[in-house]
mmCIF file of C-alpha atoms and ligand atoms in Angstrom:
data_model
loop_
_atom_site.group_PDB
_atom_site.id
_atom_site.type_symbol
_atom_site.label_atom_id
_atom_site.label_comp_id
_atom_site.label_asym_id
_atom_site.label_seq_id
_atom_site.Cartn_x
_atom_site.Cartn_y
_atom_site.Cartn_z
ATOM 1 C CA MET Y 249 0.000 0.000 0.000
ATOM 2 C CA ASP Y 250 1.461 3.395 -0.872
ATOM 3 C CA ALA Y 251 1.733 6.250 1.611
ATOM 4 C CA TYR Y 252 -1.420 7.994 0.436
ATOM 5 C CA ASN Y 253 -3.628 4.909 0.537
ATOM 6 C CA GLN Y 254 -2.219 4.120 3.959
ATOM 7 C CA LEU Y 255 -3.791 7.382 5.139
ATOM 8 C CA ILE Y 256 -7.169 6.536 3.637
ATOM 9 C CA SER Y 257 -7.037 3.164 5.331
ATOM 10 C CA GLY Y 258 -6.127 4.846 8.627
ATOM 11 C CA TYR Y 259 -9.028 7.232 8.241
ATOM 12 C CA ARG Y 260 -11.449 4.312 7.832
ATOM 13 C CA GLU Y 261 -10.098 2.792 11.017
ATOM 14 C CA PHE Y 262 -10.517 6.152 12.780
ATOM 15 C CA ARG Y 263 -14.179 6.227 11.743
ATOM 16 C CA THR Y 264 -14.809 2.679 12.877
ATOM 17 C CA HIS Y 265 -12.841 2.481 16.083
ATOM 18 C CA TYR Y 266 -11.759 5.882 17.360
ATOM 19 C CA LEU Y 267 -15.009 7.721 16.766
ATOM 20 C CA LYS Y 268 -17.555 4.969 17.124
ATOM 21 C CA ASP Y 269 -16.094 2.764 19.817
ATOM 22 C CA GLU Y 270 -13.930 5.034 21.898
ATOM 23 C CA ASN Y 271 -15.171 8.574 21.537
ATOM 24 C CA GLN Y 272 -18.938 8.626 21.540
ATOM 25 C CA GLU Y 273 -18.796 11.562 23.929
ATOM 26 C CA TRP Y 274 -16.664 13.579 21.553
ATOM 27 C CA LEU Y 275 -19.227 13.109 18.807
ATOM 28 C CA LYS Y 276 -21.870 14.614 21.089
ATOM 29 C CA VAL Y 277 -19.886 17.799 21.725
ATOM 30 C CA SER Y 278 -18.213 18.104 18.327
ATOM 31 C CA GLY Y 279 -20.804 20.533 16.994
ATOM 32 C CA LYS Y 280 -20.124 22.936 19.842
ATOM 33 C CA LYS Y 281 -17.148 25.244 20.052
ATOM 34 C CA GLN Y 282 -13.656 24.030 20.749
ATOM 35 C CA ASP Y 283 -12.354 24.610 24.246
ATOM 36 C CA PRO Y 284 -8.732 23.466 24.484
ATOM 37 C CA LYS Y 285 -6.753 24.482 27.563
ATOM 38 C CA VAL Y 286 -3.373 23.959 25.933
ATOM 39 C CA MET Y 287 -1.665 25.441 22.936
ATOM 40 C CA MET Y 288 1.458 23.796 21.618
ATOM 41 C CA VAL Y 289 4.053 25.067 19.178
ATOM 42 C CA ALA Y 290 5.857 22.066 17.753
ATOM 43 C CA CYS Y 291 8.074 21.279 14.795
ATOM 44 C CA SER Y 292 6.692 20.080 11.468
ATOM 45 C CA ASP Y 293 9.004 17.062 11.759
ATOM 46 C CA SER Y 294 7.015 13.898 11.001
ATOM 47 C CA ARG Y 295 8.626 12.000 13.870
ATOM 48 C CA VAL Y 296 7.443 14.377 16.562
ATOM 49 C CA HIS Y 297 3.707 14.096 16.792
ATOM 50 C CA PRO Y 298 2.321 15.989 19.820
ATOM 51 C CA ALA Y 299 -1.042 14.213 19.983
ATOM 52 C CA ILE Y 300 0.550 10.779 19.745
ATOM 53 C CA LEU Y 301 3.272 11.383 22.290
ATOM 54 C CA THR Y 302 0.892 12.917 24.837
ATOM 55 C CA ARG Y 303 -1.988 10.555 23.996
ATOM 56 C CA SER Y 304 -4.197 13.604 23.538
ATOM 57 C CA SER Y 305 -7.654 13.372 22.151
ATOM 58 C CA LEU Y 306 -9.606 15.510 19.731
ATOM 59 C CA GLY Y 307 -10.231 18.999 21.074
ATOM 60 C CA GLU Y 308 -7.418 18.953 23.639
ATOM 61 C CA LEU Y 309 -4.491 20.586 21.849
ATOM 62 C CA PHE Y 310 -4.567 23.816 19.897
ATOM 63 C CA MET Y 311 -1.624 23.276 17.570
ATOM 64 C CA VAL Y 312 0.856 25.259 15.583
ATOM 65 C CA ARG Y 313 3.507 23.288 13.778
ATOM 66 C CA ASN Y 314 6.224 25.061 11.852
ATOM 67 C CA VAL Y 315 9.868 24.569 10.953
ATOM 68 C CA ALA Y 316 11.794 24.170 14.226
ATOM 69 C CA ASN Y 317 8.884 25.168 16.506
ATOM 70 C CA VAL Y 318 9.832 28.826 16.334
ATOM 71 C CA VAL Y 319 7.857 31.673 17.871
ATOM 72 C CA PRO Y 320 8.725 35.027 16.310
ATOM 73 C CA PRO Y 321 8.841 38.137 18.489
ATOM 74 C CA PHE Y 322 5.788 40.376 18.683
ATOM 75 C CA ASP Y 323 5.685 42.477 15.533
ATOM 76 C CA GLU Y 324 2.452 43.991 14.369
ATOM 77 C CA GLY Y 325 4.122 45.280 11.227
ATOM 78 C CA SER Y 326 2.682 48.036 9.136
ATOM 79 C CA ASP Y 327 2.425 46.081 5.939
ATOM 80 C CA ASP Y 328 -0.512 43.736 5.354
ATOM 81 C CA SER Y 329 1.630 41.733 2.977
ATOM 82 C CA GLU Y 330 3.649 40.457 5.936
ATOM 83 C CA TYR Y 331 2.401 37.059 6.929
ATOM 84 C CA HIS Y 332 2.248 36.254 10.608
ATOM 85 C CA GLY Y 333 0.776 32.752 10.637
ATOM 86 C CA THR Y 334 2.260 31.659 13.951
ATOM 87 C CA SER Y 335 1.450 34.975 15.652
ATOM 88 C CA ALA Y 336 -2.138 34.808 14.364
ATOM 89 C CA ALA Y 337 -2.590 31.376 15.958
ATOM 90 C CA ILE Y 338 -1.095 32.622 19.225
ATOM 91 C CA GLU Y 339 -3.418 35.617 19.177
ATOM 92 C CA TYR Y 340 -6.441 33.365 18.678
ATOM 93 C CA ALA Y 341 -5.331 30.970 21.396
ATOM 94 C CA ILE Y 342 -4.934 33.727 23.965
ATOM 95 C CA LYS Y 343 -7.622 36.235 23.091
ATOM 96 C CA HIS Y 344 -10.381 33.889 21.992
ATOM 97 C CA LEU Y 345 -9.718 30.434 23.396
ATOM 98 C CA GLN Y 346 -8.023 31.701 26.553
ATOM 99 C CA VAL Y 347 -5.731 28.710 26.826
ATOM 100 C CA GLU Y 348 -4.076 28.189 30.195
ATOM 101 C CA HIS Y 349 -0.798 26.734 28.945
ATOM 102 C CA ILE Y 350 1.479 27.303 25.980
ATOM 103 C CA ILE Y 351 4.102 24.641 25.359
ATOM 104 C CA VAL Y 352 6.996 25.100 22.958
ATOM 105 C CA MET Y 353 8.282 21.644 22.085
ATOM 106 C CA GLY Y 354 11.623 21.171 20.354
ATOM 107 C CA HIS Y 355 13.311 17.904 19.531
ATOM 108 C CA SER Y 356 16.549 16.132 18.735
ATOM 109 C CA GLY Y 357 17.751 15.892 15.146
ATOM 110 C CA CYS Y 358 15.833 19.006 14.098
ATOM 111 C CA GLY Y 359 16.480 19.857 10.451
ATOM 112 C CA GLY Y 360 15.758 23.558 10.966
ATOM 113 C CA ILE Y 361 18.290 23.771 13.782
ATOM 114 C CA GLY Y 362 20.684 21.694 11.694
ATOM 115 C CA SER Y 363 20.564 24.387 9.015
ATOM 116 C CA LEU Y 364 21.685 26.945 11.613
ATOM 117 C CA MET Y 365 24.485 24.794 12.978
ATOM 118 C CA MET Y 366 25.728 23.571 9.603
ATOM 119 C CA PRO Y 367 24.635 26.173 7.057
ATOM 120 C CA PRO Y 368 24.448 24.781 3.519
ATOM 121 C CA ALA Y 369 26.802 26.034 0.792
ATOM 122 C CA LYS Y 370 25.847 29.431 -0.623
ATOM 123 C CA GLU Y 371 24.425 28.059 -3.902
ATOM 124 C CA LYS Y 372 22.334 25.510 -2.014
ATOM 125 C CA ALA Y 373 21.197 28.102 0.540
ATOM 126 C CA GLU Y 374 19.914 30.331 -2.248
ATOM 127 C CA GLU Y 375 17.466 27.618 -3.303
ATOM 128 C CA TYR Y 376 15.676 28.116 -0.010
ATOM 129 C CA SER Y 377 13.952 31.495 0.158
ATOM 130 C CA PHE Y 378 12.017 31.005 3.360
ATOM 131 C CA ILE Y 379 13.911 28.776 5.766
ATOM 132 C CA ARG Y 380 16.926 31.029 6.345
ATOM 133 C CA PRO Y 381 15.035 34.187 7.363
ATOM 134 C CA TRP Y 382 12.688 32.053 9.464
ATOM 135 C CA MET Y 383 15.547 30.328 11.271
ATOM 136 C CA ASN Y 384 17.292 33.654 11.816
ATOM 137 C CA ILE Y 385 14.673 34.297 14.514
ATOM 138 C CA VAL Y 386 16.533 31.809 16.735
ATOM 139 C CA LYS Y 387 20.006 32.236 15.244
ATOM 140 C CA ALA Y 388 21.475 33.384 18.559
ATOM 141 C CA ALA Y 389 20.947 29.825 19.826
ATOM 142 C CA SER Y 390 23.672 28.623 17.466
ATOM 143 C CA GLU Y 391 26.320 31.077 18.620
ATOM 144 C CA PHE Y 392 28.893 29.540 20.940
ATOM 145 C CA THR Y 393 31.821 31.187 22.645
ATOM 146 C CA GLU Y 394 35.331 29.767 22.225
ATOM 147 C CA GLU Y 395 35.148 28.504 25.828
ATOM 148 C CA GLU Y 396 31.893 26.672 25.092
ATOM 149 C CA LYS Y 397 33.311 25.185 21.910
ATOM 150 C CA ALA Y 398 36.300 23.905 23.862
ATOM 151 C CA VAL Y 399 34.129 21.854 26.213
ATOM 152 C CA MET Y 400 31.322 20.735 23.886
ATOM 153 C CA ASN Y 401 31.602 18.431 20.919
ATOM 154 C CA GLU Y 402 29.459 18.993 17.843
ATOM 155 C CA THR Y 403 26.711 16.611 18.960
ATOM 156 C CA SER Y 404 26.339 18.372 22.311
ATOM 157 C CA ARG Y 405 26.365 21.775 20.642
ATOM 158 C CA ILE Y 406 23.494 20.758 18.344
ATOM 159 C CA SER Y 407 21.483 19.518 21.292
ATOM 160 C CA VAL Y 408 22.237 22.692 23.277
ATOM 161 C CA CYS Y 409 21.255 24.792 20.255
ATOM 162 C CA GLU Y 410 17.923 22.945 19.972
ATOM 163 C CA LYS Y 411 17.223 23.661 23.639
ATOM 164 C CA ARG Y 412 18.359 27.297 23.507
ATOM 165 C CA ALA Y 413 16.071 27.854 20.526
ATOM 166 C CA ILE Y 414 13.119 26.700 22.656
ATOM 167 C CA LEU Y 415 14.090 29.292 25.274
ATOM 168 C CA ILE Y 416 14.319 32.050 22.656
ATOM 169 C CA SER Y 417 10.803 31.167 21.499
ATOM 170 C CA LEU Y 418 9.576 31.244 25.107
ATOM 171 C CA ASP Y 419 11.187 34.675 25.533
ATOM 172 C CA ASN Y 420 9.551 35.807 22.299
ATOM 173 C CA LEU Y 421 6.151 34.718 23.606
ATOM 174 C CA VAL Y 422 6.524 37.195 26.455
ATOM 175 C CA THR Y 423 7.038 40.035 23.949
ATOM 176 C CA PHE Y 424 3.336 39.713 23.065
ATOM 177 C CA PRO Y 425 1.752 42.237 25.460
ATOM 178 C CA TRP Y 426 -1.371 40.185 26.155
ATOM 179 C CA ILE Y 427 0.724 37.106 26.931
ATOM 180 C CA LYS Y 428 2.817 39.114 29.369
ATOM 181 C CA GLU Y 429 -0.388 40.344 30.953
ATOM 182 C CA ALA Y 430 -1.965 36.862 31.189
ATOM 183 C CA ILE Y 431 1.156 35.522 32.902
ATOM 184 C CA LYS Y 432 1.090 38.449 35.334
ATOM 185 C CA LEU Y 433 -2.559 37.684 36.133
ATOM 186 C CA GLY Y 434 -1.647 34.047 36.797
ATOM 187 C CA ILE Y 435 -3.974 32.693 34.113
ATOM 188 C CA LEU Y 436 -1.299 31.492 31.689
ATOM 189 C CA GLN Y 437 1.786 29.335 32.085
ATOM 190 C CA LEU Y 438 4.582 28.824 29.581
ATOM 191 C CA HIS Y 439 6.453 25.537 29.246
ATOM 192 C CA GLY Y 440 9.490 24.371 27.295
ATOM 193 C CA TRP Y 441 9.654 20.721 26.217
ATOM 194 C CA TYR Y 442 12.396 18.794 24.478
ATOM 195 C CA PHE Y 443 11.698 15.432 22.877
ATOM 196 C CA ASP Y 444 14.567 13.053 22.227
ATOM 197 C CA ILE Y 445 13.560 11.022 19.199
ATOM 198 C CA LYS Y 446 15.971 8.104 19.684
ATOM 199 C CA SER Y 447 15.042 7.378 23.290
ATOM 200 C CA GLY Y 448 11.466 8.671 23.186
ATOM 201 C CA ASN Y 449 12.234 10.658 26.356
ATOM 202 C CA LEU Y 450 10.610 13.996 27.021
ATOM 203 C CA SER Y 451 12.276 16.727 29.105
ATOM 204 C CA GLU Y 452 10.673 19.767 30.640
ATOM 205 C CA TYR Y 453 12.348 23.114 31.296
ATOM 206 C CA ASN Y 454 12.718 23.864 34.977
ATOM 207 C CA TRP Y 455 12.431 27.649 35.264
ATOM 208 C CA GLN Y 456 14.045 27.766 38.718
ATOM 209 C CA GLU Y 457 17.012 25.538 37.953
ATOM 210 C CA LYS Y 458 17.268 26.765 34.359
ATOM 211 C CA ILE Y 459 17.781 23.263 32.997
ATOM 212 C CA PHE Y 460 15.782 20.720 31.030
ATOM 213 C CA GLU Y 461 14.825 17.777 33.239
ATOM 214 C CA GLU Y 462 13.642 14.427 31.996
ATOM 215 C CA ILE Y 463 10.037 13.637 32.886
ATOM 216 C CA SER Y 464 9.938 10.230 34.567
HETATM 217 ZN ZN1 ZN R 37 12.427 20.044 13.879
#
């Protein structure tokens, strides 16, 4: 079966088992408005699927997936031709849905971060019009001092870069005035997650200790 038909087959199974057998309740409320408590910004990477790895159900996660789970800083811009897809989703999540948590989830082996750490040759880079400016939002994550380079090998630097990029996105979230306000009012919490694809382990950022800790 090819990849496309595999999806159609999966959809039929979803209709038969997931909706009919397991989620009768969801069918009853599906016509009403959505009311998720959590928004997640995750990478487009096919191996990192937020609903699967958290066993979430329909209606539970308000999702944005983009290259390298990046949140840009607040920028209303003056030009309507500027496209703020991620910011629009964040605005909707906060102002309309009033989510209580925003999670930024990064992961190991991220291609977007890889392009920051090992930039492609100039000719190759020019083939990509959108990735470079997008990844520049978190470029500072890939900058290491000579001292840091001396104590970290390339593999550790990539992993550190992936985690630092999550923190930059969390910082950028706070540049949105209504997010800052919601945090101040105690009605919104921000979380940083890091998913290690090889082990399947998930780590959570500890704001006090300033480190990512594995969730047991
Ligand atoms: Zn990624």
